Short mmCIF file of C-alpha atoms in Angstrom, two decimals:
data_model
loop_
_atom_site.label_atom_id
_atom_site.label_comp_id
_atom_site.label_asym_id
_atom_site.label_seq_id
_atom_site.Cartn_x
_atom_site.Cartn_y
_atom_site.Cartn_z
CA UNK A 1 27.49 11.10 -29.32
CA UNK A 2 30.86 10.07 -29.98
CA UNK A 3 30.84 6.90 -33.06
CA UNK A 4 32.85 4.97 -30.26
CA UNK A 5 29.40 4.88 -27.99
CA UNK A 6 26.42 2.33 -28.59
CA UNK A 7 22.64 3.33 -28.09
CA UNK A 8 20.08 1.36 -27.16
CA UNK A 9 16.49 2.80 -28.74
CA UNK A 10 13.53 2.24 -26.83
CA UNK A 11 8.73 3.12 -26.81
CA UNK A 12 7.39 3.12 -24.01
CA UNK A 13 2.83 3.05 -25.74
CA UNK A 14 4.04 5.07 -28.92
CA UNK A 15 6.63 7.47 -27.61
CA UNK A 16 10.27 6.71 -28.55
CA UNK A 17 13.37 7.36 -26.42
CA UNK A 18 16.39 6.78 -26.74
CA UNK A 19 17.51 4.46 -23.25
CA UNK A 20 21.22 4.74 -22.73
CA UNK A 21 24.74 5.30 -24.90
CA UNK A 22 27.25 3.34 -23.81
CA UNK A 23 30.93 3.46 -23.80
CA UNK A 24 33.08 1.01 -24.96
CA UNK A 25 33.95 -1.22 -23.07
CA UNK A 26 30.46 -2.34 -22.10
CA UNK A 27 30.02 -5.03 -19.24
CA UNK A 28 26.91 -7.23 -19.14
CA UNK A 29 26.85 -6.69 -15.36
CA UNK A 30 25.04 -2.69 -16.14
CA UNK A 31 21.84 -2.42 -14.82
CA UNK A 32 20.10 0.70 -16.28
CA UNK A 33 16.76 1.88 -14.12
CA UNK A 34 13.49 3.00 -16.27
CA UNK A 35 11.29 5.58 -15.31
CA UNK A 36 8.03 5.86 -16.81
CA UNK A 37 5.10 8.45 -16.82
CA UNK A 38 1.78 7.18 -17.02
CA UNK A 39 -0.71 9.64 -18.16
CA UNK A 40 -3.61 6.80 -18.00
CA UNK A 41 -4.23 3.96 -16.31
CA UNK A 42 -4.37 1.01 -18.49
CA UNK A 43 -2.10 -1.35 -20.55
CA UNK A 44 1.29 -0.75 -21.94
CA UNK A 45 4.06 -1.25 -23.40
CA UNK A 46 8.14 -1.28 -23.17
CA UNK A 47 10.60 -2.37 -26.07
CA UNK A 48 13.48 -1.97 -28.22
CA UNK A 49 12.48 0.26 -31.34
CA UNK A 50 16.27 0.05 -32.91
CA UNK A 51 19.52 -0.53 -32.02
CA UNK A 52 23.39 -0.40 -32.93
CA UNK A 53 26.67 -1.30 -32.81
CA UNK A 54 27.57 -4.66 -30.23
CA UNK A 55 23.95 -3.85 -29.32
CA UNK A 56 22.43 -5.83 -32.49
CA UNK A 57 23.74 -9.13 -31.23
CA UNK A 58 23.08 -8.84 -27.24
CA UNK A 59 19.90 -9.48 -25.77
CA UNK A 60 18.18 -7.02 -23.81
CA UNK A 61 16.08 -7.59 -20.58
CA UNK A 62 13.63 -6.12 -18.49
CA UNK A 63 13.24 -6.33 -15.19
CA UNK A 64 9.75 -5.63 -13.58
CA UNK A 65 10.66 -5.33 -9.67
CA UNK A 66 6.62 -5.64 -8.96
CA UNK A 67 5.39 -8.75 -10.19
CA UNK A 68 9.31 -10.27 -10.40
CA UNK A 69 9.96 -11.20 -13.64
CA UNK A 70 12.36 -10.70 -16.38
CA UNK A 71 11.41 -10.98 -20.19
CA UNK A 72 14.08 -10.56 -23.11
CA UNK A 73 12.86 -7.25 -25.51
CA UNK A 74 15.06 -8.07 -27.66
CA UNK A 75 12.42 -9.13 -30.37
CA UNK A 76 8.64 -8.49 -28.04
CA UNK A 77 8.22 -5.94 -26.25
CA UNK A 78 6.95 -6.14 -22.62
CA UNK A 79 3.85 -5.82 -21.48
CA UNK A 80 1.51 -4.41 -18.47
CA UNK A 81 -0.61 -2.00 -16.72
CA UNK A 82 0.06 0.36 -14.60
CA UNK A 83 -2.11 3.68 -12.82
CA UNK A 84 -1.76 7.01 -14.39
CA UNK A 85 1.58 7.62 -12.20
CA UNK A 86 5.02 8.17 -12.81
CA UNK A 87 6.94 4.98 -12.08
CA UNK A 88 10.86 4.91 -11.19
CA UNK A 89 11.45 2.16 -9.24
CA UNK A 90 9.92 -0.58 -11.00
CA UNK A 91 11.98 -1.23 -14.42
CA UNK A 92 15.65 -2.14 -14.80
CA UNK A 93 17.00 -2.79 -18.01
CA UNK A 94 19.91 -5.64 -17.87
CA UNK A 95 22.13 -7.48 -20.09
CA UNK A 96 21.47 -10.85 -18.18
CA UNK A 97 18.68 -13.05 -17.18
CA UNK A 98 18.32 -12.94 -13.58
CA UNK A 99 16.36 -10.89 -11.20
CA UNK A 100 18.60 -7.97 -9.49
CA UNK A 101 19.96 -9.90 -5.69
CA UNK A 102 17.36 -7.43 -3.21
CA UNK A 103 17.36 -9.01 0.19
CA UNK A 104 13.74 -7.70 0.06
CA UNK A 105 12.93 -11.25 -2.37
CA UNK A 106 14.21 -14.40 -0.37
CA UNK A 107 12.52 -17.45 -2.67
CA UNK A 108 12.42 -20.07 -0.21
CA UNK A 109 9.61 -21.87 -1.81
CA UNK A 110 9.25 -24.53 1.42
CA UNK A 111 8.30 -21.75 4.05
CA UNK A 112 5.29 -20.15 2.52
CA UNK A 113 2.74 -22.30 0.56
CA UNK A 114 0.07 -21.61 -1.38
CA UNK A 115 -3.39 -23.49 -1.30
CA UNK A 116 -6.67 -23.09 -3.67
CA UNK A 117 -10.43 -23.23 -3.14
CA UNK A 118 -10.38 -21.05 -0.64
CA UNK A 119 -7.54 -19.28 -1.46
CA UNK A 120 -4.98 -19.65 1.77
CA UNK A 121 -1.31 -18.76 2.53
CA UNK A 122 0.50 -20.37 5.07
CA UNK A 123 3.36 -19.95 6.39
CA UNK A 124 5.78 -22.88 8.15
CA UNK A 125 7.87 -20.32 9.96
CA UNK A 126 7.14 -17.43 11.12
CA UNK A 127 4.23 -14.96 10.96
CA UNK A 128 2.64 -13.45 8.59
CA UNK A 129 2.28 -9.64 8.58
CA UNK A 130 0.98 -8.68 5.18
CA UNK A 131 0.27 -10.07 1.81
CA UNK A 132 -0.63 -8.67 -1.61
CA UNK A 133 -2.62 -10.00 -4.72
CA UNK A 134 -1.96 -9.14 -8.13
CA UNK A 135 -3.17 -10.20 -11.88
CA UNK A 136 0.00 -10.62 -14.04
CA UNK A 137 -0.65 -6.74 -15.47
CA UNK A 138 -0.10 -5.70 -11.74
CA UNK A 139 -3.45 -4.69 -10.92
CA UNK A 140 -3.34 -5.34 -7.29
CA UNK A 141 -6.29 -7.33 -6.38
CA UNK A 142 -6.42 -7.91 -2.86
CA UNK A 143 -4.06 -6.55 0.20
CA UNK A 144 -4.51 -7.28 3.53
CA UNK A 145 -2.00 -5.56 6.57
CA UNK A 146 -1.27 -6.35 10.32
CA UNK A 147 -1.95 -9.91 9.89
CA UNK A 148 0.45 -11.76 12.58
CA UNK A 149 -1.08 -14.93 12.24
CA UNK A 150 0.94 -18.18 10.09
CA UNK A 151 -2.46 -19.16 7.82
CA UNK A 152 -4.42 -16.54 6.17
CA UNK A 153 -7.32 -16.56 3.85
CA UNK A 154 -8.21 -14.32 0.23
CA UNK A 155 -12.14 -15.07 0.64
CA UNK A 156 -13.12 -12.08 -1.02
CA UNK A 157 -11.18 -12.91 -4.15
CA UNK A 158 -13.46 -14.36 -6.91
CA UNK A 159 -11.59 -17.52 -8.70
CA UNK A 160 -11.39 -16.82 -12.38
CA UNK A 161 -8.99 -19.67 -13.56
CA UNK A 162 -6.09 -17.19 -14.30
CA UNK A 163 -2.58 -16.81 -12.67
CA UNK A 164 -1.96 -14.47 -9.91
CA UNK A 165 0.88 -13.06 -8.06
CA UNK A 166 0.98 -13.17 -4.57
CA UNK A 167 3.20 -11.22 -2.40
CA UNK A 168 3.91 -12.39 1.61
CA UNK A 169 5.77 -10.20 3.61
CA UNK A 170 6.89 -12.01 7.11
CA UNK A 171 6.85 -10.89 10.10
CA UNK A 172 11.47 -10.26 9.59
CA UNK A 173 10.48 -8.07 6.77
CA UNK A 174 11.47 -10.97 4.14
CA UNK A 175 8.90 -10.95 0.63
CA UNK A 176 8.74 -13.97 -0.92
CA UNK A 177 6.49 -14.24 -4.25
CA UNK A 178 4.61 -17.09 -4.85
CA UNK A 179 2.37 -17.52 -8.00
CA UNK A 180 -0.38 -19.48 -8.77
CA UNK A 181 -3.93 -20.20 -10.77
CA UNK A 182 -6.51 -19.28 -9.05
#
């Protein structure tokens, strides 16, 4: 690698790898899809083992596109749960604290309402096509497809007073993600 390139070293679990070498000039708009191979279902971490050059003063963020979150991994690794699989479209390394623009994820908080006891998801404008519910580790807890109604109940879910993420896909194919304690 030439001396005018900067590097970020990262790790997934105990395996270390070089994420990317960057030629200068560097732009904060750069995004890097991260693929990982998960050998067995379980909890894993993605973090930074070392940096050099300009990255010693540059924050590094990991976007989890499944959970619709962005985490600063500059000083602390990101923990997640995954099933055994090769994952190539869930994680993106970036240098700004913003979710990547994705027209499938529309945050219109007046459109979908989540109520607890029982868990009820209501859309005020258009029919709900399907829902998926995840815990904070990314495990799918509930899924229902072909709903075609303005309201759906997650009646089979048992309340645990934990944070859950609800991914609601509307008939227009817009996806809205809500968080709630349930």
